[in-house]
Coordinates of C-alpha atoms and ligand atoms in Angstrom, one line a residue:
X1 CA 0.0 -0.3 -0.1
X2 CA 1.4 3.7 -0.9
X3 CA 2.2 5.9 2.0
X4 CA -0.9 7.4 3.4
X5 CA 1.1 10.0 6.0
X6 CA -0.4 12.9 3.9
X7 CA -4.3 11.3 4.6
X8 CA -6.7 11.8 7.5
X9 CA -9.2 9.2 9.1
X10 CA -11.1 11.4 11.5
X11 CA -13.6 9.3 13.8
X12 CA -16.2 11.0 15.7
X13 CA -17.9 8.5 17.7
X14 CA -21.5 9.5 18.4
X15 CA -22.1 10.4 22.6
X16 CA -19.1 9.0 23.8
X17 CA -18.2 10.4 27.1
X18 CA -14.5 11.4 27.8
X19 CA -14.6 8.8 31.3
X20 CA -15.7 5.9 29.7
X21 CA -13.7 5.9 26.6
X22 CA -10.7 6.2 28.9
X23 CA -12.3 3.4 31.0
X24 CA -13.6 0.7 28.4
X25 CA -11.9 0.9 25.3
X26 CA -9.2 -1.7 25.9
X27 CA -7.0 -1.3 22.9
X28 CA -7.3 2.1 22.0
X29 CA -5.5 2.7 25.0
X30 CA -2.9 -0.6 24.5
X31 CA -2.5 2.1 21.4
X32 CA -1.5 4.7 24.1
X33 CA 0.7 2.2 26.3
X34 CA 2.6 1.3 23.0
X35 CA 3.1 4.6 22.7
X36 CA 0.9 4.3 19.5
X37 CA -1.4 6.8 20.0
X38 CA -2.4 9.6 23.3
X39 CA -5.7 10.6 24.6
X40 CA -6.4 14.1 25.3
X41 CA -9.8 15.2 26.9
X42 CA -11.7 17.9 25.5
X43 CA -15.2 19.9 26.2
X44 CA -17.3 19.8 23.6
X45 CA -18.7 23.3 22.9
X46 CA -23.0 24.0 24.1
X47 CA -25.0 23.5 23.6
X48 CA -24.3 19.7 23.5
X49 CA -25.6 18.3 21.2
X50 CA -25.0 16.3 17.6
X51 CA -26.0 17.8 14.3
X52 CA -24.3 21.1 16.1
X53 CA -21.4 19.5 17.0
X54 CA -20.5 17.8 14.2
X55 CA -20.3 21.4 12.4
X56 CA -18.3 22.6 15.4
X57 CA -15.6 19.6 14.5
X58 CA -16.2 19.8 10.8
X59 CA -15.8 23.8 10.4
X60 CA -13.8 25.1 13.7
X61 CA -17.5 27.1 14.6
X62 CA -19.0 27.4 17.3
X63 CA -22.9 26.7 17.3
X64 CA -23.7 30.4 17.7
X65 CA -22.0 31.2 15.3
X66 CA -22.6 28.9 13.0
X67 CA -26.4 28.8 13.3
X68 CA -26.7 25.3 14.0
X69 CA -28.2 25.7 17.2
X70 CA -29.9 22.6 17.3
X71 CA -30.9 19.3 15.8
X72 CA -33.7 19.9 13.3
X73 CA -32.1 22.7 11.8
X74 CA -32.1 20.8 8.5
X75 CA -30.1 22.8 6.2
X76 CA -26.5 23.2 4.4
X77 CA -23.4 24.4 6.3
X78 CA -22.2 28.3 5.6
X79 CA -19.1 27.7 6.9
X80 CA -16.0 26.6 5.3
X81 CA -15.4 23.0 6.1
X82 CA -13.1 20.2 6.4
X83 CA -14.8 19.1 3.4
X84 CA -14.7 22.2 1.1
X85 CA -11.3 23.4 2.1
X86 CA -10.3 19.6 1.1
X87 CA -12.4 19.6 -2.5
X88 CA -10.6 23.0 -3.1
X89 CA -7.5 22.1 -2.8
X90 CA -7.5 19.3 -5.5
X91 CA -8.1 16.8 -2.6
X92 CA -10.6 13.9 -2.0
X93 CA -13.3 13.8 0.5
X94 CA -15.6 10.7 1.9
X95 CA -17.7 9.9 4.5
X96 CA -19.6 6.5 6.5
X97 CA -21.9 8.9 9.0
X98 CA -26.1 9.7 9.8
X99 CA -27.8 11.2 7.3
X100 CA -27.3 14.5 8.9
X101 CA -23.7 15.2 7.6
X102 CA -24.9 14.5 3.9
X103 CA -27.4 17.3 5.4
X104 CA -24.8 20.0 6.8
X105 CA -22.6 19.4 4.0
X106 CA -23.9 18.1 0.3
X107 CA -27.5 18.2 0.0
X108 CA -30.8 18.7 2.3
X109 CA -33.3 17.5 3.0
X110 CA -31.6 14.0 3.1
X111 CA -33.6 11.4 0.7
X112 CA -32.8 8.1 1.4
X113 CA -33.1 6.7 -2.0
X114 CA -30.8 9.5 -3.8
X115 CA -28.4 10.6 -0.9
X116 CA -27.6 6.8 1.1
X117 CA -25.0 6.1 -1.9
X118 CA -23.3 9.2 -3.0
X119 CA -20.3 9.3 -5.5
X120 CA -20.3 12.8 -6.9
X121 CA -16.9 14.7 -8.0
X122 CA -18.7 17.8 -7.4
X123 CA -19.9 17.0 -4.2
X124 CA -18.0 18.3 -0.7
X125 CA -18.4 14.7 0.4
X126 CA -17.7 13.3 -2.7
X127 CA -17.9 9.9 -1.7
X128 CA -21.0 8.5 0.9
X129 CA -22.2 6.3 2.5
X130 CA -24.8 7.9 5.2
X131 CA -27.5 5.6 6.9
X132 CA -30.9 7.2 9.1
X133 CA -31.1 4.2 12.0
X134 CA -29.2 5.0 15.1
X135 CA -28.9 1.3 15.9
X136 CA -27.0 0.8 12.2
X137 CA -24.2 -1.2 13.9
X138 CA -21.1 0.1 14.0
X139 CA -19.2 -2.8 12.7
X140 CA -21.4 -2.8 9.4
X141 CA -20.2 1.3 9.2
X142 CA -17.0 0.3 9.9
X143 CA -16.9 -2.3 6.7
X144 CA -18.6 0.3 4.5
X145 CA -15.3 2.9 5.4
X146 CA -13.5 0.4 4.6
X147 CA -15.2 0.0 1.0
X148 CA -14.9 4.1 0.3
X149 CA -10.7 3.8 1.5
X150 CA -10.1 0.9 -0.8
X151 CA -12.2 2.1 -3.6
X152 CA -11.9 5.9 -3.6
X153 CA -8.7 6.1 -1.6
X154 CA -9.6 9.4 -0.3
X155 CA -7.6 12.0 1.2
X156 CA -9.9 12.9 4.1
X157 CA -12.4 10.4 5.4
X158 CA -15.2 10.9 8.6
X159 CA -16.3 8.0 10.3
X160 CA -19.2 8.7 12.4
X161 CA -20.7 5.5 13.7
X162 CA -24.3 6.2 16.5
X163 CA -24.5 3.0 18.7
X164 CA -22.6 4.5 21.5
X165 CA -25.1 7.4 21.5
X166 CA -28.3 5.2 20.8
X167 CA -27.6 2.8 23.9
X168 CA -27.3 6.0 25.9
X169 CA -30.4 6.9 24.9
X170 CA -31.9 3.8 26.0
X171 CA -30.4 3.2 29.4
X172 CA -28.0 5.9 30.0
X173 CA -24.2 7.2 30.5
X174 CA -23.8 5.1 33.6
X175 CA -25.6 2.0 32.9
X176 CA -23.8 -1.7 32.1
X177 CA -25.7 -1.2 27.7
X178 CA -23.8 2.0 27.4
X179 CA -20.7 1.1 28.4
X180 CA -20.4 -2.4 26.9
X181 CA -22.1 -1.0 23.7
X182 CA -18.1 1.5 24.4
X183 CA -16.3 -1.4 24.7
X184 CA -17.9 -3.1 21.5
X185 CA -17.0 0.0 19.7
X186 CA -13.7 -0.7 20.9
X187 CA -12.7 -3.7 19.2
X188 CA -15.1 -3.2 16.1
X189 CA -11.8 -0.7 15.4
X190 CA -9.6 -3.1 16.3
X191 CA -10.4 -4.5 13.0
X192 CA -9.4 -2.1 11.3
X193 CA -7.2 0.6 13.3
X194 CA -3.7 -1.7 12.7
X195 CA -4.1 -1.9 8.9
X196 CA -5.1 1.8 9.5
X197 CA -1.4 2.4 11.1
X198 CA 0.6 0.6 8.7
X199 CA -0.4 2.8 6.1
X200 CA 0.8 5.4 7.8
X201 CA -3.2 7.4 8.1
X202 CA -2.6 10.3 10.4
X203 CA -6.1 9.0 12.9
X204 CA -8.1 11.4 15.2
X205 CA -10.9 10.0 17.5
X206 CA -12.9 11.9 19.3
X207 CA -16.6 12.5 19.8
X208 CA -19.1 15.2 18.9
X209 CA -20.7 15.6 23.1
X210 CA -20.9 12.9 25.9
X211 CA -24.1 11.0 28.0
X212 CA -26.1 12.0 31.0
X213 CA -27.3 9.8 33.7
X214 CA -30.8 10.9 32.5
X215 CA -30.0 9.1 28.5
X216 CA -30.0 12.7 27.2
X217 CA -27.7 15.7 26.8
X218 CA -27.5 19.0 25.9
X219 CA -26.0 20.8 28.7
X220 CA -22.8 21.5 30.8
X221 CA -22.8 18.6 33.3
X222 CA -19.2 17.2 33.1
X223 CA -20.3 14.5 32.1
X224 CA -21.8 15.8 29.0
X225 CA -19.0 17.7 27.9
X226 CA -16.1 15.7 28.4
X227 CA -15.2 14.1 25.5
X228 CA -11.6 12.3 24.5
X229 CA -9.1 13.0 21.5
X230 CA -7.6 9.6 20.8
X231 CA -4.5 10.9 18.3
X232 CA -2.8 8.7 16.2
X233 CA 0.2 8.7 13.7
X234 CA 3.8 10.0 12.4
X235 CA 2.8 13.6 13.0
X236 CA 1.6 14.0 15.8
X237 CA 3.5 15.0 18.9
X238 CA 1.7 13.4 21.5
X239 CA 3.1 15.6 24.3
X240 CA 0.4 15.4 26.6
X241 CA 0.7 18.9 27.4
X242 CA -1.0 20.4 25.0
X243 CA -4.6 21.2 25.1
X244 CA -7.0 20.4 22.3
X245 CA -10.1 22.3 22.0
X246 CA -12.9 20.7 19.8
X247 CA -13.0 24.0 17.7
X248 CA -9.8 23.5 16.4
X249 CA -10.1 19.4 15.5
X250 CA -10.9 20.9 11.9
X251 CA -7.8 23.2 11.4
X252 CA -5.5 19.9 12.7
X253 CA -7.4 18.0 9.8
X254 CA -6.5 20.8 7.3
X255 CA -2.7 21.0 8.5
X256 CA -2.5 17.3 8.3
X257 CA -3.9 17.5 5.2
X258 CA -1.4 20.1 4.0
X259 CA -4.4 22.5 2.8
X260 CA -2.3 26.0 2.5
X261 CA -4.4 29.2 4.2
X262 CA -7.0 27.4 5.3
X263 CA -7.3 30.2 8.3
X264 CA -8.9 27.6 10.6
X265 CA -6.7 27.4 14.3
X266 CA -4.9 24.6 15.1
X267 CA -3.6 23.2 18.6
X268 CA 0.1 24.4 19.5
X269 CA 1.8 22.0 19.9
X270 CA -0.3 19.1 19.0
X271 CA 1.6 18.2 15.5
X272 CA 5.3 17.5 14.9
Ligands
ZN301 ZN1 -27.7 12.2 21.3

């Protein structure tokens, strides 16, 4: 396989709070222990809701500024995103993600017959596998992502599984069901990450928001706001002392993709 050092895989594990990621993701912690990954704690922007924070992660803009302030706002993003900046730089973009991501960057509202499988070089997300059931299995979504990697060799790939958030809404963030779902997703990731790491990809694994014990999220509780960021790859500094912000993930991805003049803020010290 050709060297992928300038390519980025961004994994957004929906609804994954920091504490559970730290305690239950044994495979990711093994990568940290052997020095291939570093775990940082982020505080998500507010409100701690999904669609507003997809936009924050992918554009570096807070919900109050983007106008995507709750989940029912069904329109295209008006901001420059990793997808638009990559496409303008002549790079290839792809996503295996919940359909709200298709609505933000490709077409809104989502029409599953038209949009579930997307292949169009004119779109901001050129190659997409979008899903609309919250219980669409994470391990199937990871296989969708593998298909996108193998067929289209994207420079930027977003992978966005939903099962952890779904478990939290069913049983709450301090339930066995939620913790076991996080453990399952860690195992699912372990089927793919070693090959991606060997190929040289720069990989970011994070969350949009956490999960409270009321089976929801949206406010300022630590369990809603504190989320993980695992940085994996040779171009990260792996320095523990840097403090990344959720609004900097977009700029970090743009730097890793070597997009010139992207104008997004980048965490000091996170990259080599
Ligand atoms: Zn949720």
